[in-house]
mmCIF file of C-alpha atoms and ligand atoms in Angstrom:
data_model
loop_
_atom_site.group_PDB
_atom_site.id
_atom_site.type_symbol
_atom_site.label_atom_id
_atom_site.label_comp_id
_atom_site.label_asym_id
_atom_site.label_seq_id
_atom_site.Cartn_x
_atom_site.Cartn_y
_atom_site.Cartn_z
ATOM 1 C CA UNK A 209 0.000 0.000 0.000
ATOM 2 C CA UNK A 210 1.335 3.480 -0.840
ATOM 3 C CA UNK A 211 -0.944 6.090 0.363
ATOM 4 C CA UNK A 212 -3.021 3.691 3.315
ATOM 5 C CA UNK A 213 -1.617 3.039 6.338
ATOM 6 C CA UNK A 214 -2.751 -0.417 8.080
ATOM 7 C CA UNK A 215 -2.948 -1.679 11.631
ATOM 8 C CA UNK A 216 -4.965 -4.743 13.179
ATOM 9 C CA UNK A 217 -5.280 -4.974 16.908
ATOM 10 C CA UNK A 218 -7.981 -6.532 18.969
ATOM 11 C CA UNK A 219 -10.541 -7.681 15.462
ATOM 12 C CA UNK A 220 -10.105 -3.746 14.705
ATOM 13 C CA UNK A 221 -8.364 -2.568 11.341
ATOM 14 C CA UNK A 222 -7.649 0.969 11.672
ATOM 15 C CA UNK A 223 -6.809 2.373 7.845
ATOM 16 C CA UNK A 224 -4.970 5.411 7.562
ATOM 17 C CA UNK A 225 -5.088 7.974 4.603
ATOM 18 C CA UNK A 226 -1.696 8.557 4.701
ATOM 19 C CA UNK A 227 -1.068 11.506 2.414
ATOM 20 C CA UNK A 228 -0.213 14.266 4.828
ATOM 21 C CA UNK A 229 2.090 16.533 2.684
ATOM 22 C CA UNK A 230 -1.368 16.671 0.444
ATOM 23 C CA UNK A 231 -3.637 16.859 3.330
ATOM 24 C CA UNK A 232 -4.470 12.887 2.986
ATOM 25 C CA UNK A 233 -6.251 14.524 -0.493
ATOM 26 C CA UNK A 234 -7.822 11.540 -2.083
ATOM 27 C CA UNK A 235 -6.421 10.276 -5.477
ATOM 28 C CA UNK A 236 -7.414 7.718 -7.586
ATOM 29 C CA UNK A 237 -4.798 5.332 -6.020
ATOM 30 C CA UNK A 238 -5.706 5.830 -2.869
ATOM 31 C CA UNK A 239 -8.933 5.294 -3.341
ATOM 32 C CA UNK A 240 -8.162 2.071 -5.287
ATOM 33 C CA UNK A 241 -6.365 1.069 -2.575
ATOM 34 C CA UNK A 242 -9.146 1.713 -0.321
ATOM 35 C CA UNK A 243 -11.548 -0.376 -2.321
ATOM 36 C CA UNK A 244 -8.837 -3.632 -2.252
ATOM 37 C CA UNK A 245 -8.725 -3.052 1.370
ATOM 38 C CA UNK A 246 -12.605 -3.766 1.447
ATOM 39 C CA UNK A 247 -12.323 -6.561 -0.207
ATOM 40 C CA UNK A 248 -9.667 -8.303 -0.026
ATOM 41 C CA UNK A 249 -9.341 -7.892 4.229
ATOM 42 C CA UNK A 250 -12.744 -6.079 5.771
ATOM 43 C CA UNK A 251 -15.440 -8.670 3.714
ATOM 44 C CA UNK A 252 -13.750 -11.816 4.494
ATOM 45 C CA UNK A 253 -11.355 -12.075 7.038
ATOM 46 C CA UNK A 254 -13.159 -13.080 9.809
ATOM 47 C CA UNK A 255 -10.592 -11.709 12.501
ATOM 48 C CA UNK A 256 -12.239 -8.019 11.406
ATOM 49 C CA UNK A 257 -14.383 -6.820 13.389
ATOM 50 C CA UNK A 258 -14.591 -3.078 13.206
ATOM 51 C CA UNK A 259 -12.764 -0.897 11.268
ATOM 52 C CA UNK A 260 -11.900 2.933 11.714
ATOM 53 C CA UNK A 261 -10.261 5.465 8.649
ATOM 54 C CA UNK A 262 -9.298 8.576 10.007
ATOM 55 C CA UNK A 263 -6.155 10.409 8.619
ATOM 56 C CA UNK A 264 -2.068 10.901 9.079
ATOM 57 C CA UNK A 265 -1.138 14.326 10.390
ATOM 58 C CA UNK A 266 -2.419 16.380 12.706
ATOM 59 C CA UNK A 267 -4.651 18.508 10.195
ATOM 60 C CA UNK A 268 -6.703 16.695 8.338
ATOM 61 C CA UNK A 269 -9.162 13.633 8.064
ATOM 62 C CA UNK A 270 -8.973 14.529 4.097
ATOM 63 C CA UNK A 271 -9.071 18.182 2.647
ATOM 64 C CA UNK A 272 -11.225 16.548 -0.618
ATOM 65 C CA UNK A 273 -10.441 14.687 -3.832
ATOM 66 C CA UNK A 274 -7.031 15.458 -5.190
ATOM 67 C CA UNK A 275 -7.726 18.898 -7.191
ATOM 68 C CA UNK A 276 -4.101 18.775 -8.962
ATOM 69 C CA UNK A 277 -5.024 15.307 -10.454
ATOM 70 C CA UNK A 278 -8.146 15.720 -11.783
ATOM 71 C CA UNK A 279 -7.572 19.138 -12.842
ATOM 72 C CA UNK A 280 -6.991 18.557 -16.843
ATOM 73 C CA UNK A 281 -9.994 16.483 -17.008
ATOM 74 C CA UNK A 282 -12.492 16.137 -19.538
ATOM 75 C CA UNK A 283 -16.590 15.135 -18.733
ATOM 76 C CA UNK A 284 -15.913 11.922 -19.610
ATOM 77 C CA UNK A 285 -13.008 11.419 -17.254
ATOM 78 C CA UNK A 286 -14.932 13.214 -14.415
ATOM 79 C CA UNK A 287 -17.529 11.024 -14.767
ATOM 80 C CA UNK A 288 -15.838 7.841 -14.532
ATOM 81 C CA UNK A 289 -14.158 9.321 -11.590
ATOM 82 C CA UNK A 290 -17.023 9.829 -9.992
ATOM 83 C CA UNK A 291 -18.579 6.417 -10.906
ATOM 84 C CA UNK A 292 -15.948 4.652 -9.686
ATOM 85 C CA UNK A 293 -15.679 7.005 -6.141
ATOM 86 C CA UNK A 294 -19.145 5.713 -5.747
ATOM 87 C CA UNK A 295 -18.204 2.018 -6.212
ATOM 88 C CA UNK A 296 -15.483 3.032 -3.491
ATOM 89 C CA UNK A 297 -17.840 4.591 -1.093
ATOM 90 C CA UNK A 298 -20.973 1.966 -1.557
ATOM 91 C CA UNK A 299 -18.325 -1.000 -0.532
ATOM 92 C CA UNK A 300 -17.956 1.172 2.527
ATOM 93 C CA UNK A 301 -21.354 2.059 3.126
ATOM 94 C CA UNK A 302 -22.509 -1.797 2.257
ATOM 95 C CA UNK A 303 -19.635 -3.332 4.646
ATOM 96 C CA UNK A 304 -21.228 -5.973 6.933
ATOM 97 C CA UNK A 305 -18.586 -4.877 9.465
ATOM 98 C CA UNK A 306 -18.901 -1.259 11.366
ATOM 99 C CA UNK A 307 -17.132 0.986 10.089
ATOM 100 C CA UNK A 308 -16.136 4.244 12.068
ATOM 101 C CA UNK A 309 -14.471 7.444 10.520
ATOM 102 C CA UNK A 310 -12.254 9.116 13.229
ATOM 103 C CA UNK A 311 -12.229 12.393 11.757
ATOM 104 C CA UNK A 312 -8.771 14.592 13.027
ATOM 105 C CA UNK A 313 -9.008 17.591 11.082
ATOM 106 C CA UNK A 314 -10.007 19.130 7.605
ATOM 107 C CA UNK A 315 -12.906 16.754 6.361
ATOM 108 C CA UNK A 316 -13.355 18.384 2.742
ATOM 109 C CA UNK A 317 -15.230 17.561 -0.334
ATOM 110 C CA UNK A 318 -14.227 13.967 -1.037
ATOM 111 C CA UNK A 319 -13.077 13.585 2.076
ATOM 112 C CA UNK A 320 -15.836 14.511 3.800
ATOM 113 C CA UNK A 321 -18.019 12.161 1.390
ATOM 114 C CA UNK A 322 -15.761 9.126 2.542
ATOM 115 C CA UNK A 323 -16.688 9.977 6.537
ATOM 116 C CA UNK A 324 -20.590 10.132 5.085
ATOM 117 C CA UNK A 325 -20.144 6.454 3.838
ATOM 118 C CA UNK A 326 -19.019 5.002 6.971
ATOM 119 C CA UNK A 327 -21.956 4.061 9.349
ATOM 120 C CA UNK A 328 -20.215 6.597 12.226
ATOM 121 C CA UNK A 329 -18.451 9.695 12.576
ATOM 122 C CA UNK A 330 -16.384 10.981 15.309
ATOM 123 C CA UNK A 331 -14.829 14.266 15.455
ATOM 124 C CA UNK A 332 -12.003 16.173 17.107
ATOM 125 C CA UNK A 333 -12.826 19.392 18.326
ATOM 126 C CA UNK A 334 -10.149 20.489 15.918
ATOM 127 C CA UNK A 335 -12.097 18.869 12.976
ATOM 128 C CA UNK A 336 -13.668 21.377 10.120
ATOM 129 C CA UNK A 337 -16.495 20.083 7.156
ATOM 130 C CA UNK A 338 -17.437 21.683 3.961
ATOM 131 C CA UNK A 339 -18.491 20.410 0.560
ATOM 132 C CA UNK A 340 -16.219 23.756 -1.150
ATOM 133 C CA UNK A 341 -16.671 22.151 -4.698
ATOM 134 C CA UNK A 342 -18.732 25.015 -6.060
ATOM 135 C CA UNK A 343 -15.910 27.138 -5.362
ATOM 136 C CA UNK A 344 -13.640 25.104 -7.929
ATOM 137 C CA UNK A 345 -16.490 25.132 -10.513
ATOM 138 C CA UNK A 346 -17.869 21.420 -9.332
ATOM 139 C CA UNK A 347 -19.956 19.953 -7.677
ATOM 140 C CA UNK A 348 -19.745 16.880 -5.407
ATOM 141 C CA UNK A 349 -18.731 13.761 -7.245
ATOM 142 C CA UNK A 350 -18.904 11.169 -4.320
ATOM 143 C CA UNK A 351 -22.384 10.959 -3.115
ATOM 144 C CA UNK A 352 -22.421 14.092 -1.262
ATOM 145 C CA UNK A 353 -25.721 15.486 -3.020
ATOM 146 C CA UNK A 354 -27.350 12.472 -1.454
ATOM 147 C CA UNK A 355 -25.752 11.726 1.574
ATOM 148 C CA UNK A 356 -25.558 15.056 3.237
ATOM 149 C CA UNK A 357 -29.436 15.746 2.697
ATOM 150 C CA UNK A 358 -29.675 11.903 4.377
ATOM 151 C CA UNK A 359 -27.920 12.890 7.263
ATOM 152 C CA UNK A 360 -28.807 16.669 7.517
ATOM 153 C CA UNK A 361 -31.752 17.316 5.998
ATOM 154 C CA UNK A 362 -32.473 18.863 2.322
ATOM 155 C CA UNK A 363 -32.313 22.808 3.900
ATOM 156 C CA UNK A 364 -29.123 22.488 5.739
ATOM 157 C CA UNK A 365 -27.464 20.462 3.719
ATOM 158 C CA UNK A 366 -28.170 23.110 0.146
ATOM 159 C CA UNK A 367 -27.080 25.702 2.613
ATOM 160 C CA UNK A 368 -23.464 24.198 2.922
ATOM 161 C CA UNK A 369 -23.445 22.665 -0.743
ATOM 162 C CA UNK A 370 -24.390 26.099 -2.417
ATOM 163 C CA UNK A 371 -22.060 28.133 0.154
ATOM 164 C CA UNK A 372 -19.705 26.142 0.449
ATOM 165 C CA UNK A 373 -19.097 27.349 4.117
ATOM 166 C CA UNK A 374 -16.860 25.380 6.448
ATOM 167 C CA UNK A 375 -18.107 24.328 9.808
ATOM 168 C CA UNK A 376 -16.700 23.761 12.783
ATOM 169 C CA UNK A 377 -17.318 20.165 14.901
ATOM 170 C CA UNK A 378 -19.619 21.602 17.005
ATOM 171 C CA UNK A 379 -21.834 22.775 14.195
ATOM 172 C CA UNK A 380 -21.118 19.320 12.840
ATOM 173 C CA UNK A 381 -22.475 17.522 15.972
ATOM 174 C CA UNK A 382 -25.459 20.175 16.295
ATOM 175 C CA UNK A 383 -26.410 19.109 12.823
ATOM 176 C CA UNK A 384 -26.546 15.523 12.679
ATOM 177 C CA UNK A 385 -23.204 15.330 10.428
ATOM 178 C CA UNK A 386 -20.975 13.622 13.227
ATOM 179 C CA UNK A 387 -22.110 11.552 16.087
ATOM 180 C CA UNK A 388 -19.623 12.673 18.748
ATOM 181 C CA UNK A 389 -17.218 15.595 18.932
ATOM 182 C CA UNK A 390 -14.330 14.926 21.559
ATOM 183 C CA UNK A 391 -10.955 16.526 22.443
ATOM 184 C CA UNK A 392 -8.384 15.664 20.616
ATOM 185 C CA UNK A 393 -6.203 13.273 22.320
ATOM 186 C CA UNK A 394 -9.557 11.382 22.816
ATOM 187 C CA UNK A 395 -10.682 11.075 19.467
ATOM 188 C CA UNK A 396 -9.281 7.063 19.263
ATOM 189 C CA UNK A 397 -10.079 5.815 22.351
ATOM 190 C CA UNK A 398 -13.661 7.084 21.932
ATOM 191 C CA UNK A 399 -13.572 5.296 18.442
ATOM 192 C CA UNK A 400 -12.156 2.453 19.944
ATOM 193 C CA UNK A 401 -14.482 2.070 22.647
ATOM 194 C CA UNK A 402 -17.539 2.266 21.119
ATOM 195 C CA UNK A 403 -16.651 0.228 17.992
ATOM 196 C CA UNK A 404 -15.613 -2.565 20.861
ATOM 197 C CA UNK A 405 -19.258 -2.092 22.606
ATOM 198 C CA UNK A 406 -20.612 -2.513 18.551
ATOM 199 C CA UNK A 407 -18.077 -5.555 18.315
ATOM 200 C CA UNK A 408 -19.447 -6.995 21.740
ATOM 201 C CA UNK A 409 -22.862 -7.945 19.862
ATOM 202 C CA UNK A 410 -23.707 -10.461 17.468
ATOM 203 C CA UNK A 411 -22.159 -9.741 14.666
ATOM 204 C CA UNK A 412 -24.585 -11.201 12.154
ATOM 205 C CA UNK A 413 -26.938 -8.813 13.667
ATOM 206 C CA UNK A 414 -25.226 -5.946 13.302
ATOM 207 C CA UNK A 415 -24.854 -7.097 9.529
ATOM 208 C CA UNK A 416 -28.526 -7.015 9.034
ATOM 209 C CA UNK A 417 -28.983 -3.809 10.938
ATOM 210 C CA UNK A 418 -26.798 -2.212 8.313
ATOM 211 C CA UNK A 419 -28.714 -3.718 5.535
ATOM 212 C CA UNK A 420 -31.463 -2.669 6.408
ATOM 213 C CA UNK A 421 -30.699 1.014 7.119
ATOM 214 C CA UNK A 422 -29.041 1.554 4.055
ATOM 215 C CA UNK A 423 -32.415 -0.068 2.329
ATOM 216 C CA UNK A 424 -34.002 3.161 3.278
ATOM 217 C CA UNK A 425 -32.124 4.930 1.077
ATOM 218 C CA UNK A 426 -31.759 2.275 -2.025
ATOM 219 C CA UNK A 427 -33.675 3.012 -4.802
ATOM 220 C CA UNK A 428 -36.285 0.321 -5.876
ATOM 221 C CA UNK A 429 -35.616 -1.216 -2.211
ATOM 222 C CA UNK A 430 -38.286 -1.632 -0.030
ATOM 223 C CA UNK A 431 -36.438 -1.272 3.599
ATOM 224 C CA UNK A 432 -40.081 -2.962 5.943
ATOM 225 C CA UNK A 433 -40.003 -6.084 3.225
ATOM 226 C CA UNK A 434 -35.901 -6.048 3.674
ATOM 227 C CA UNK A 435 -36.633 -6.010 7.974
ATOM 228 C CA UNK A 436 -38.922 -8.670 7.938
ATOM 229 C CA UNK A 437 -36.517 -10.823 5.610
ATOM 230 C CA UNK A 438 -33.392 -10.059 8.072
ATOM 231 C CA UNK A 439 -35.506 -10.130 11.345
ATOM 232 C CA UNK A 440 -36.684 -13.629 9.916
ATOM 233 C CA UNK A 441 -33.116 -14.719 8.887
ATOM 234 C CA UNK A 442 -31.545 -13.848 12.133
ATOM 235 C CA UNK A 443 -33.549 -16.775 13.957
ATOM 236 C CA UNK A 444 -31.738 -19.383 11.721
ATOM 237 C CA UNK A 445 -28.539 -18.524 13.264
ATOM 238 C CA UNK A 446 -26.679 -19.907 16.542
ATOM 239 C CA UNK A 447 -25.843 -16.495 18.006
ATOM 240 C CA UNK A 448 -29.510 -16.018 17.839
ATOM 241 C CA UNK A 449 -29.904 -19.377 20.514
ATOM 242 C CA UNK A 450 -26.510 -18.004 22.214
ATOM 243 C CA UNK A 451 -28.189 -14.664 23.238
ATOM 244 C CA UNK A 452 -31.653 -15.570 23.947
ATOM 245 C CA UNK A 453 -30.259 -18.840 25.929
ATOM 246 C CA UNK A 454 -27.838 -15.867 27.811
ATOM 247 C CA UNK A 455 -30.408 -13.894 28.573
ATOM 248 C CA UNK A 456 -32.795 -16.457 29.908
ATOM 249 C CA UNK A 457 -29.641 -17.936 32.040
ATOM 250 C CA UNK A 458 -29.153 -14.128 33.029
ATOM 251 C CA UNK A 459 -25.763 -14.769 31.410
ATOM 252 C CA UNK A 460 -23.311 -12.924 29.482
ATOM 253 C CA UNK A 461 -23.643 -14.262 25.679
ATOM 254 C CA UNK A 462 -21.168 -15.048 23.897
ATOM 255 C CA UNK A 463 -21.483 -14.485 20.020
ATOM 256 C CA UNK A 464 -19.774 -16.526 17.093
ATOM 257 C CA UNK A 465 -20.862 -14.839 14.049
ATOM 258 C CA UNK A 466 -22.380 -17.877 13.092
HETATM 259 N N1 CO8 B 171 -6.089 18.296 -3.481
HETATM 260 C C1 CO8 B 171 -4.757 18.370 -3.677
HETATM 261 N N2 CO8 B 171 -3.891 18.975 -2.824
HETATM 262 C C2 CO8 B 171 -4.419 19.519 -1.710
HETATM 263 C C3 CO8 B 171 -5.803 19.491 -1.433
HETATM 264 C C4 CO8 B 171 -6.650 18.834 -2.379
HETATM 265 N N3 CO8 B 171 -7.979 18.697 -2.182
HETATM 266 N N4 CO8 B 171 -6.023 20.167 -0.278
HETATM 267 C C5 CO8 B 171 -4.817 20.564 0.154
HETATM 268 N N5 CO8 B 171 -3.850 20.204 -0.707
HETATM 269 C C6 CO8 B 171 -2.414 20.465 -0.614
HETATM 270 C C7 CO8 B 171 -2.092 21.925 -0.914
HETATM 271 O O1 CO8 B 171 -2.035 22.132 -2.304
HETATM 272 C C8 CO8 B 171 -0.744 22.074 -0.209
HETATM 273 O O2 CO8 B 171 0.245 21.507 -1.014
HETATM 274 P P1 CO8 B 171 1.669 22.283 -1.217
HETATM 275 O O3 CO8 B 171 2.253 22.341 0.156
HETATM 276 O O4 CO8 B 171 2.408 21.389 -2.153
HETATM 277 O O5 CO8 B 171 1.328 23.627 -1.768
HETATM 278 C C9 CO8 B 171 -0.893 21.184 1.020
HETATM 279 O O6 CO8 B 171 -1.976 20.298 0.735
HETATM 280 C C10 CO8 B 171 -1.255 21.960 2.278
HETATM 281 O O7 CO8 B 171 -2.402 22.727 1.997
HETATM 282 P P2 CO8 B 171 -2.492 24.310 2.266
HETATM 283 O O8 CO8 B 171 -1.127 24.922 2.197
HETATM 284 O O9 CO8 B 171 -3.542 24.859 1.360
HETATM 285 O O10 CO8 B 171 -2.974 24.307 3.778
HETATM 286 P P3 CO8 B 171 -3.817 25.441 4.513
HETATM 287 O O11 CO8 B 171 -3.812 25.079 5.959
HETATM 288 O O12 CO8 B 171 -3.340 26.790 4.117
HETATM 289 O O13 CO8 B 171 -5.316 25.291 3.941
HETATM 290 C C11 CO8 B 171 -7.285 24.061 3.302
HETATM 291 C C12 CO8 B 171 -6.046 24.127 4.236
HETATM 292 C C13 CO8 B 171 -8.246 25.178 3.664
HETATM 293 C C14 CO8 B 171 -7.938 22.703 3.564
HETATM 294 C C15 CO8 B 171 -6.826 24.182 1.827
HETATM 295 O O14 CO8 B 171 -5.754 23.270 1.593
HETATM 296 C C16 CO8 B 171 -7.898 23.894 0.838
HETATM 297 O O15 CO8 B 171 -8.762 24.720 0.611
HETATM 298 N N6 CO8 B 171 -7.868 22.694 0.194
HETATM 299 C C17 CO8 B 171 -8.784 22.315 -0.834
HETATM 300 C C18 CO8 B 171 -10.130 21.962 -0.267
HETATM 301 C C19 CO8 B 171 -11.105 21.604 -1.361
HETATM 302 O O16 CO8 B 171 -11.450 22.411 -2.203
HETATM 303 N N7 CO8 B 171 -11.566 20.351 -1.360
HETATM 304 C C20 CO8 B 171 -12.496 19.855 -2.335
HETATM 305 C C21 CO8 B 171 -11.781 19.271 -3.498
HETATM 306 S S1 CO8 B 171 -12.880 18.813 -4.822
HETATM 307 C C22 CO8 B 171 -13.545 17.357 -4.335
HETATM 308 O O17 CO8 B 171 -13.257 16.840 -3.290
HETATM 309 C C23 CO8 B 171 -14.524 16.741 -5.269
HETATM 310 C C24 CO8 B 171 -14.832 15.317 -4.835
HETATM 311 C C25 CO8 B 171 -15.534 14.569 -5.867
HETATM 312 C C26 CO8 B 171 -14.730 14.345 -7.067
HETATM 313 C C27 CO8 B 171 -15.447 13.466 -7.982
HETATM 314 C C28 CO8 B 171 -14.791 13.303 -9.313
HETATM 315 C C29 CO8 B 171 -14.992 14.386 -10.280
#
């Protein structure tokens, strides 16, 4: 990997942008990277548990796509960069496994459309969001048109597209846009700890839960028919019988994924 950064402790794989000189700006090889990572490690390695992305540095989460390499684009190019940003960002959004951004600083454009894919976002007091594209003549390219209104609502989230105002984390956290602003220095163990309370629960479970969610939000998907399927499935499995036997032992359970 050249521009990710990977550490597994404890079922967690933390992923670091690691572009810092660029403010971890997102290129196309990074983000290719990102997608293998998905794949190849966070899908099917059953150690992995959780993951977290945040960024190297102390400034930034990511300041955007990288504006110097798609500068002397045509449409056509832009658009196939887009497409296959959203590829990127669906694999995140889709991951069975929880995935936590641990945003540290400047979470811009892009970058700030790759902490709306994962399911959480923590902030740093430090950290400051925008969607600035409009200023560069663009508009958002990885899903931010859709998932800022999701997470924001349509008025808010028109406001920062069409301003293209920064916020700061406390803004962030009043809106809706990150789940938890902390200081600094506690930014990971916050992550940490509440992707381990996520990771304490059956893990199929949390699967579904995901599913489901993100059915909301798929076209042609009808999220009530996709709950009853998943609520249904999740009786065919043994960490269903581990965690209702557990609770009617008034015991701890203890979930296989199976
Ligand atoms: N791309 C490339 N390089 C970047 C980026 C970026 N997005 N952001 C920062 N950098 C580089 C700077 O060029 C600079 O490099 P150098 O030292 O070689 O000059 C280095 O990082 C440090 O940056 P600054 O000196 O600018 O640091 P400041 O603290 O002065 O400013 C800011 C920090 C305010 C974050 C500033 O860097 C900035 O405004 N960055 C750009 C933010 C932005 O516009 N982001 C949106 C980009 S567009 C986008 O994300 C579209 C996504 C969808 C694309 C879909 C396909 C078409």
């Amino acid at each position: 990997m050249n521009y990710l950064l990977l550490e597994e402790k404890d079922g967690i794989l933390t992923i670091t942008l690691n572009r810092p000189e660029a403010l971890n700006a997102l290129n196309i090889a990074l983000l290719s990277e990102l997608k293998k990572v998905f794949d190849q490690q966070v899908y099917p390695d059953k150690n992995i548990r959780g993951v977290i992305i945040t960024g190297s540095g102390n400034k930034a989460f990511a300041a955007g796509a990288d504006i110097a390499e798609f500068a002397g684009f045509d449409g056509e190019e832009g658009e196939a960069m887009s497409r296959d940003g959203h590829w990127v960002f669906n694999t995140i959004e889709q991951s069975p496994k929880p995935v936590i951004a641990a945003i540290n600083g400047f979470s811009l454009g892009g970058g700030n459309e790759l902490a709306m894919a994962c399911h959480i976002r923590i902030a740093s007091t430090k950290a400051r969001f925008g969607q600035p594209e409009v200023n560069l003549g663009l508009i958002p390219g990885y899903g931010a048109t859709q998932r800022l209104p999701q997470l924001i609502g349509k008025g808010k989230a028109l406001e920062l597209l069409m301003t293209a105002g920064i916020i700061k984390a406390d803004e962030a956290l009043r809106l809706g846009l990150v789940n938890q602003v902390v200081e600094p220095d506690e930014l990971m163990p916050t992550v940490v700890s509440m992707l381990q309370k996520i990771m304490s629960k059956a893990p199929l479970a949390i699967a579904r839960v995901i599913t489901c969610v993100n059915a909301f939000y798929e076209s042609g998907k009808d999220g009530f028919d996709e709950e009853c399927q998943q609520f249904g499935a999740s009786f065919d499995t043994r960490d269903f019988k581990a965690g209702t036997s557990a609770f009617l032992l008034k015991k701890q359970a203890e979930f296989k994924g199976e």
